[in-house]
Short mmCIF file of C-alpha atoms and ligand atoms in Angstrom, two decimals:
data_model
loop_
_atom_site.label_atom_id
_atom_site.label_comp_id
_atom_site.label_asym_id
_atom_site.label_seq_id
_atom_site.Cartn_x
_atom_site.Cartn_y
_atom_site.Cartn_z
CA UNK A 1 13.00 40.71 2.48
CA UNK A 2 16.64 39.62 2.44
CA UNK A 3 18.47 39.15 -0.84
CA UNK A 4 21.31 36.90 -1.93
CA UNK A 5 23.64 36.84 -4.92
CA UNK A 6 22.64 34.43 -7.68
CA UNK A 7 26.02 32.77 -7.95
CA UNK A 8 28.40 34.74 -10.17
CA UNK A 9 25.70 36.04 -12.52
CA UNK A 10 25.91 39.56 -11.07
CA UNK A 11 22.18 39.24 -10.29
CA UNK A 12 20.78 39.53 -6.80
CA UNK A 13 17.55 37.76 -5.87
CA UNK A 14 15.15 37.95 -2.96
CA UNK A 15 15.83 34.83 -0.89
CA UNK A 16 12.20 33.82 -1.39
CA UNK A 17 11.03 33.57 -4.98
CA UNK A 18 7.50 33.11 -6.25
CA UNK A 19 6.81 30.16 -8.53
CA UNK A 20 4.36 30.88 -11.35
CA UNK A 21 3.36 27.32 -12.22
CA UNK A 22 0.79 24.60 -11.73
CA UNK A 23 -2.61 25.80 -10.50
CA UNK A 24 -1.46 29.45 -10.36
CA UNK A 25 -1.25 29.56 -14.16
CA UNK A 26 -4.40 27.66 -15.02
CA UNK A 27 -7.32 29.55 -16.60
CA UNK A 28 -9.57 27.86 -13.99
CA UNK A 29 -7.73 29.86 -11.33
CA UNK A 30 -9.15 33.38 -11.19
CA UNK A 31 -6.89 35.71 -13.21
CA UNK A 32 -7.42 38.62 -10.79
CA UNK A 33 -6.31 36.51 -7.82
CA UNK A 34 -3.31 35.13 -9.72
CA UNK A 35 -2.16 38.60 -10.79
CA UNK A 36 -2.88 39.95 -7.30
CA UNK A 37 -0.50 37.38 -5.81
CA UNK A 38 2.33 38.55 -8.07
CA UNK A 39 1.61 42.20 -7.30
CA UNK A 40 1.51 41.55 -3.57
CA UNK A 41 4.74 39.55 -3.79
CA UNK A 42 6.44 42.47 -5.57
CA UNK A 43 5.07 44.91 -3.00
CA UNK A 44 6.46 42.71 -0.22
CA UNK A 45 9.94 42.67 -1.71
CA UNK A 46 10.00 39.55 -3.88
CA UNK A 47 12.27 40.12 -6.88
CA UNK A 48 12.49 36.55 -8.20
CA UNK A 49 9.69 35.00 -10.29
CA UNK A 50 10.09 31.58 -11.82
CA UNK A 51 7.99 30.11 -14.60
CA UNK A 52 8.33 27.89 -17.66
CA UNK A 53 7.19 27.71 -21.26
CA UNK A 54 5.26 24.49 -20.59
CA UNK A 55 3.98 25.38 -17.11
CA UNK A 56 0.22 25.26 -16.59
CA UNK A 57 -0.18 23.86 -20.13
CA UNK A 58 1.58 26.92 -21.55
CA UNK A 59 -0.66 29.41 -19.72
CA UNK A 60 1.64 30.42 -16.85
CA UNK A 61 4.14 32.44 -18.87
CA UNK A 62 1.65 34.73 -20.65
CA UNK A 63 -0.20 35.15 -17.35
CA UNK A 64 3.03 36.27 -15.67
CA UNK A 65 3.50 38.66 -18.62
CA UNK A 66 0.07 40.15 -17.92
CA UNK A 67 0.94 40.44 -14.22
CA UNK A 68 4.12 42.37 -15.06
CA UNK A 69 2.44 44.69 -17.54
CA UNK A 70 2.63 48.27 -16.30
CA UNK A 71 5.01 47.27 -13.50
CA UNK A 72 8.63 48.35 -13.29
CA UNK A 73 10.32 45.01 -13.97
CA UNK A 74 13.83 46.48 -14.09
CA UNK A 75 14.65 45.27 -10.57
CA UNK A 76 13.05 41.85 -11.04
CA UNK A 77 14.70 38.58 -11.92
CA UNK A 78 12.27 36.76 -14.20
CA UNK A 79 13.30 33.18 -14.83
CA UNK A 80 11.74 30.81 -17.31
CA UNK A 81 12.43 27.41 -18.84
CA UNK A 82 12.78 25.95 -22.31
CA UNK A 83 12.99 22.50 -23.85
CA UNK A 84 9.42 21.45 -23.00
CA UNK A 85 6.19 22.77 -24.45
CA UNK A 86 2.47 22.21 -24.30
CA UNK A 87 1.57 19.93 -27.19
CA UNK A 88 -2.20 20.28 -26.76
CA UNK A 89 -4.74 18.45 -24.64
CA UNK A 90 -2.68 18.92 -21.52
CA UNK A 91 0.19 16.89 -22.97
CA UNK A 92 3.71 18.19 -22.30
CA UNK A 93 6.25 17.35 -25.00
CA UNK A 94 9.95 18.01 -25.10
CA UNK A 95 12.28 19.34 -27.78
CA UNK A 96 15.70 19.90 -26.32
CA UNK A 97 17.38 20.78 -29.62
CA UNK A 98 19.35 24.05 -29.57
CA UNK A 99 17.09 25.54 -32.27
CA UNK A 100 13.94 24.74 -30.27
CA UNK A 101 15.45 26.18 -27.10
CA UNK A 102 16.34 29.43 -28.88
CA UNK A 103 12.87 29.65 -30.46
CA UNK A 104 11.31 28.97 -27.05
CA UNK A 105 13.36 31.76 -25.45
CA UNK A 106 12.19 34.18 -28.16
CA UNK A 107 8.54 33.17 -27.56
CA UNK A 108 9.04 33.55 -23.80
CA UNK A 109 10.24 37.12 -24.28
CA UNK A 110 7.03 37.91 -26.18
CA UNK A 111 4.86 36.09 -23.62
CA UNK A 112 6.48 37.91 -20.74
CA UNK A 113 6.68 41.30 -22.46
CA UNK A 114 10.39 41.56 -21.72
CA UNK A 115 13.43 42.46 -23.79
CA UNK A 116 15.75 40.21 -21.80
CA UNK A 117 15.11 37.05 -19.78
CA UNK A 118 16.97 37.34 -16.48
CA UNK A 119 17.46 33.59 -16.49
CA UNK A 120 16.71 30.91 -19.07
CA UNK A 121 16.82 27.36 -17.73
CA UNK A 122 16.71 24.13 -19.68
CA UNK A 123 13.78 22.13 -18.33
CA UNK A 124 15.12 18.68 -17.53
CA UNK A 125 17.89 18.12 -20.12
CA UNK A 126 19.88 14.90 -20.26
CA UNK A 127 23.65 14.93 -19.99
CA UNK A 128 23.93 14.10 -23.70
CA UNK A 129 21.76 17.11 -24.57
CA UNK A 130 24.20 19.43 -22.80
CA UNK A 131 26.54 19.16 -25.75
CA UNK A 132 28.74 21.82 -27.36
CA UNK A 133 25.96 22.92 -29.74
CA UNK A 134 23.55 23.50 -26.84
CA UNK A 135 26.13 25.35 -24.75
CA UNK A 136 27.02 27.53 -27.75
CA UNK A 137 23.31 28.31 -28.33
CA UNK A 138 22.90 29.31 -24.68
CA UNK A 139 26.00 31.52 -24.78
CA UNK A 140 24.73 33.07 -28.00
CA UNK A 141 21.44 34.01 -26.29
CA UNK A 142 23.52 35.90 -23.72
CA UNK A 143 25.65 37.57 -26.39
CA UNK A 144 22.51 38.70 -28.22
CA UNK A 145 21.18 40.17 -24.96
CA UNK A 146 18.15 37.84 -24.94
CA UNK A 147 19.18 36.16 -21.68
CA UNK A 148 21.22 37.56 -18.85
CA UNK A 149 22.03 34.16 -17.34
CA UNK A 150 21.44 30.54 -18.33
CA UNK A 151 21.06 27.34 -16.41
CA UNK A 152 18.94 24.27 -15.97
CA UNK A 153 16.40 22.60 -13.79
CA UNK A 154 16.73 18.90 -13.09
CA UNK A 155 15.70 16.30 -10.51
CA UNK A 156 18.51 14.04 -11.66
CA UNK A 157 21.61 14.46 -9.45
CA UNK A 158 23.88 13.16 -12.22
CA UNK A 159 22.69 15.92 -14.57
CA UNK A 160 23.20 18.61 -11.92
CA UNK A 161 26.67 17.29 -11.11
CA UNK A 162 27.58 17.34 -14.79
CA UNK A 163 26.18 20.87 -15.21
CA UNK A 164 28.20 22.14 -12.27
CA UNK A 165 31.33 21.31 -14.27
CA UNK A 166 30.21 23.33 -17.30
CA UNK A 167 31.50 26.90 -17.49
CA UNK A 168 28.55 27.97 -19.68
CA UNK A 169 25.99 27.12 -16.98
CA UNK A 170 25.34 29.91 -14.46
CA UNK A 171 22.49 28.53 -12.35
CA UNK A 172 21.01 25.19 -11.33
CA UNK A 173 17.53 24.60 -9.92
CA UNK A 174 17.24 21.52 -7.72
CA UNK A 175 14.43 19.94 -5.73
CA UNK A 176 15.54 20.74 -2.19
CA UNK A 177 13.42 20.57 0.94
CA UNK A 178 13.24 18.74 4.29
CA UNK A 179 12.55 15.50 2.42
CA UNK A 180 15.65 15.90 0.24
CA UNK A 181 18.73 16.38 2.48
CA UNK A 182 20.67 14.21 0.03
CA UNK A 183 20.79 17.23 -2.30
CA UNK A 184 23.05 19.12 0.10
CA UNK A 185 26.38 17.75 -1.19
CA UNK A 186 25.39 18.64 -4.73
CA UNK A 187 24.27 22.12 -3.70
CA UNK A 188 27.60 22.69 -1.93
CA UNK A 189 29.43 21.56 -5.06
CA UNK A 190 27.38 23.93 -7.23
CA UNK A 191 27.95 26.90 -4.93
CA UNK A 192 31.68 26.16 -4.72
CA UNK A 193 31.76 26.28 -8.53
CA UNK A 194 30.14 29.74 -8.44
CA UNK A 195 26.74 28.57 -9.68
CA UNK A 196 23.55 30.17 -8.44
CA UNK A 197 21.36 27.57 -6.72
CA UNK A 198 17.58 27.80 -6.77
CA UNK A 199 15.62 25.47 -4.51
CA UNK A 200 12.41 24.43 -6.23
CA UNK A 201 9.62 22.70 -4.29
CA UNK A 202 10.99 24.06 -0.97
CA UNK A 203 7.72 23.18 0.80
CA UNK A 204 7.97 19.60 -0.41
CA UNK A 205 4.74 20.43 -2.27
CA UNK A 206 2.97 20.53 1.10
CA UNK A 207 3.55 16.81 1.72
CA UNK A 208 4.60 17.32 5.33
CA UNK A 209 0.89 17.86 6.09
CA UNK A 210 -1.72 15.09 5.88
CA UNK A 211 -3.34 15.03 2.45
CA UNK A 212 -6.90 15.15 3.77
CA UNK A 213 -6.15 18.18 5.97
CA UNK A 214 -5.18 20.10 2.84
CA UNK A 215 -8.39 19.63 0.87
CA UNK A 216 -10.17 22.99 1.00
CA UNK A 217 -10.54 24.06 -2.62
CA UNK A 218 -10.23 22.88 -6.25
CA UNK A 219 -6.50 23.61 -6.30
CA UNK A 220 -6.02 21.22 -3.36
CA UNK A 221 -7.81 18.44 -5.24
CA UNK A 222 -5.57 19.10 -8.23
CA UNK A 223 -2.38 19.00 -6.10
CA UNK A 224 -3.66 15.89 -4.26
CA UNK A 225 -4.32 14.07 -7.55
CA UNK A 226 -0.80 14.97 -8.73
CA UNK A 227 0.64 13.73 -5.43
CA UNK A 228 -1.14 10.39 -5.59
CA UNK A 229 -0.16 9.93 -9.25
CA UNK A 230 3.45 11.07 -9.08
CA UNK A 231 4.69 11.68 -5.54
CA UNK A 232 3.62 8.75 -3.34
CA UNK A 233 7.13 8.42 -1.98
CA UNK A 234 7.11 12.06 -0.78
CA UNK A 235 3.63 11.59 0.73
CA UNK A 236 4.93 8.67 2.77
CA UNK A 237 8.17 10.37 3.83
CA UNK A 238 6.30 13.57 4.70
CA UNK A 239 4.61 11.78 7.62
CA UNK A 240 7.84 12.01 9.62
CA UNK A 241 7.66 15.80 9.48
CA UNK A 242 4.19 16.33 10.92
CA UNK A 243 5.80 17.87 14.03
CA UNK A 244 6.73 20.92 11.91
CA UNK A 245 3.06 21.90 11.97
CA UNK A 246 2.90 21.91 15.77
CA UNK A 247 5.75 24.36 16.53
CA UNK A 248 5.09 27.26 18.91
CA UNK A 249 6.85 30.06 17.01
CA UNK A 250 6.56 29.18 13.32
CA UNK A 251 4.09 27.52 11.05
CA UNK A 252 5.12 24.28 9.36
CA UNK A 253 5.56 26.01 6.01
CA UNK A 254 7.72 28.70 7.58
CA UNK A 255 9.89 26.06 9.25
CA UNK A 256 10.22 24.17 5.96
CA UNK A 257 11.33 27.35 4.19
CA UNK A 258 13.64 28.36 7.05
CA UNK A 259 15.30 24.94 6.73
CA UNK A 260 16.06 25.58 3.04
CA UNK A 261 17.22 29.15 3.67
CA UNK A 262 19.51 28.01 6.50
CA UNK A 263 21.67 26.52 3.77
CA UNK A 264 24.02 29.37 2.80
CA UNK A 265 24.68 27.74 -0.56
CA UNK A 266 21.07 28.30 -1.64
CA UNK A 267 20.46 31.56 -3.50
CA UNK A 268 16.67 31.44 -3.13
CA UNK A 269 13.77 29.14 -2.31
CA UNK A 270 11.06 29.31 -4.99
CA UNK A 271 7.67 28.33 -3.60
CA UNK A 272 4.24 28.07 -5.17
CA UNK A 273 1.11 29.48 -3.55
CA UNK A 274 -2.40 30.26 -4.72
CA UNK A 275 -3.66 31.76 -1.47
CA UNK A 276 -2.67 35.23 -0.30
CA UNK A 277 -2.49 34.09 3.33
CA UNK A 278 0.06 31.44 2.30
CA UNK A 279 2.08 34.02 0.38
CA UNK A 280 2.18 36.39 3.38
CA UNK A 281 2.96 33.63 5.85
CA UNK A 282 5.84 32.39 3.70
CA UNK A 283 7.37 35.81 3.06
CA UNK A 284 7.41 36.57 6.79
CA UNK A 285 10.08 33.93 7.29
CA UNK A 286 12.82 35.92 5.55
CA UNK A 287 15.40 36.84 8.18
CA UNK A 288 13.93 34.48 10.80
CA UNK A 289 16.44 31.70 11.47
CA UNK A 290 15.43 28.16 12.23
CA UNK A 291 15.87 27.39 15.95
CA UNK A 292 18.70 24.94 16.62
CA UNK A 293 16.39 22.45 18.35
CA UNK A 294 14.02 22.41 15.35
CA UNK A 295 16.95 21.94 12.96
CA UNK A 296 18.05 18.99 15.14
CA UNK A 297 14.55 17.49 15.05
CA UNK A 298 14.51 17.81 11.25
CA UNK A 299 17.90 16.05 11.05
CA UNK A 300 16.60 13.26 13.29
CA UNK A 301 13.50 12.82 11.11
CA UNK A 302 15.69 12.68 7.99
CA UNK A 303 17.92 9.89 9.30
N1 NAP B 1 6.78 20.76 -8.65
C1 NAP B 1 7.63 20.60 -9.67
O1 NAP B 1 7.64 19.55 -10.34
C2 NAP B 1 8.64 21.70 -10.00
C3 NAP B 1 9.61 21.41 -10.93
C4 NAP B 1 10.53 22.38 -11.26
C5 NAP B 1 10.48 23.62 -10.69
N2 NAP B 1 9.53 23.92 -9.79
C6 NAP B 1 9.49 25.29 -9.26
O2 NAP B 1 9.28 25.28 -7.87
C7 NAP B 1 8.12 26.08 -7.59
C8 NAP B 1 7.41 25.53 -6.39
O3 NAP B 1 6.99 24.20 -6.64
P1 NAP B 1 5.56 23.63 -6.20
O4 NAP B 1 4.55 24.74 -6.21
O5 NAP B 1 5.31 22.42 -7.00
O6 NAP B 1 5.85 23.14 -4.72
P2 NAP B 1 5.96 23.85 -3.28
O7 NAP B 1 6.24 25.30 -3.37
O8 NAP B 1 6.90 22.99 -2.51
O9 NAP B 1 4.47 23.62 -2.69
C9 NAP B 1 3.35 24.29 -3.18
C10 NAP B 1 2.17 23.81 -2.35
O10 NAP B 1 2.37 24.29 -1.02
C11 NAP B 1 1.19 24.99 -0.60
N3 NAP B 1 1.55 26.10 0.28
C12 NAP B 1 2.29 27.19 -0.01
N4 NAP B 1 2.42 27.96 1.08
C13 NAP B 1 1.73 27.35 2.08
C14 NAP B 1 1.47 27.68 3.43
N5 NAP B 1 1.98 28.77 3.98
N6 NAP B 1 0.71 26.82 4.17
C15 NAP B 1 0.19 25.71 3.62
N7 NAP B 1 0.41 25.33 2.34
C16 NAP B 1 1.17 26.16 1.58
C17 NAP B 1 0.52 25.49 -1.85
O11 NAP B 1 -0.84 25.67 -1.54
P3 NAP B 1 -1.75 26.88 -2.08
O12 NAP B 1 -1.74 26.75 -3.57
O13 NAP B 1 -3.06 26.58 -1.43
O14 NAP B 1 -1.18 28.20 -1.61
C18 NAP B 1 0.83 24.33 -2.83
O15 NAP B 1 -0.12 23.29 -2.64
C19 NAP B 1 7.28 26.04 -8.86
O16 NAP B 1 6.36 27.11 -8.93
C20 NAP B 1 8.36 26.09 -9.90
O17 NAP B 1 8.74 27.44 -10.10
C21 NAP B 1 8.61 22.96 -9.41
#
């Protein structure tokens, strides 16, 4: 597994990170399988794990904590998010006040069984919320040794662009995949400013494959329902990338990840998986470059 620097944080991360979110964190998903995926990822060289206080209705973070129990986490980069929380009944609420973010970070440390969070990210802040009080609170978490690096996750390009100009922000997580080439200018800007760049949703949530072909288990139904409710645009755009799943030398998921990793400004691609065969397939792509003709086909499909 190849590694890359996480911007100027002094941290190094495996170029493929494992996302501990969504179905992976749900109690309905077998705990032994979920923990087994994390253990296998560690054994295969993954050092970056990304989760969030509100992920999987608040269940993902403590589950990752249980997965890390008894493991040597000293070489791992464990990233989590703050500013959103599970308000009960599956409802996600947000409190992006500095006090709530600090309290959330302290809870995350307990959930994860760690003394320091490698990376604390604000989960979808607005530009107005990135005010002096918030930046001071984030810096204070670093001074107190509760967070090694701080950053944010946003799907809003204007927020990312603003964050890139803030000295207090170390890392940005953006939605970057074959369906989102428009993120490349922003990613270049972030890297030029010394920020670590994490690519979330690097598989475009699987939307390059036909929805029906993906329905094999309860998790697929859950992801399909989410796609129909929230990601119809991606479902439609994904049709242009069906050819990725007919390549001779790589699977479609490997090609999608290789596309993200071909961008030298990306520190790591953080994917989600609930099947061990998916995890293995994805990790095999580290160090395997995307063939020039496939890259050209992707560019053509994007235009
Ligand atoms: N989605 C968001 O809104 C969001 C927002 C912020 C941050 N993030 C971060 O990004 C991470 C990844 O996001 P994500 O899980 O939503 O999207 P993703 O990684 O783009 O896609 C996950 C989907 O791809 C499937 N998959 C994985 N490997 C596969 C393979 N080799 N072949 C076929 N299908 C495969 C998974 O199926 P199986 O479950 O069957 O393996 C799952 O349905 C999250 O865990 C989180 O850390 C996501």
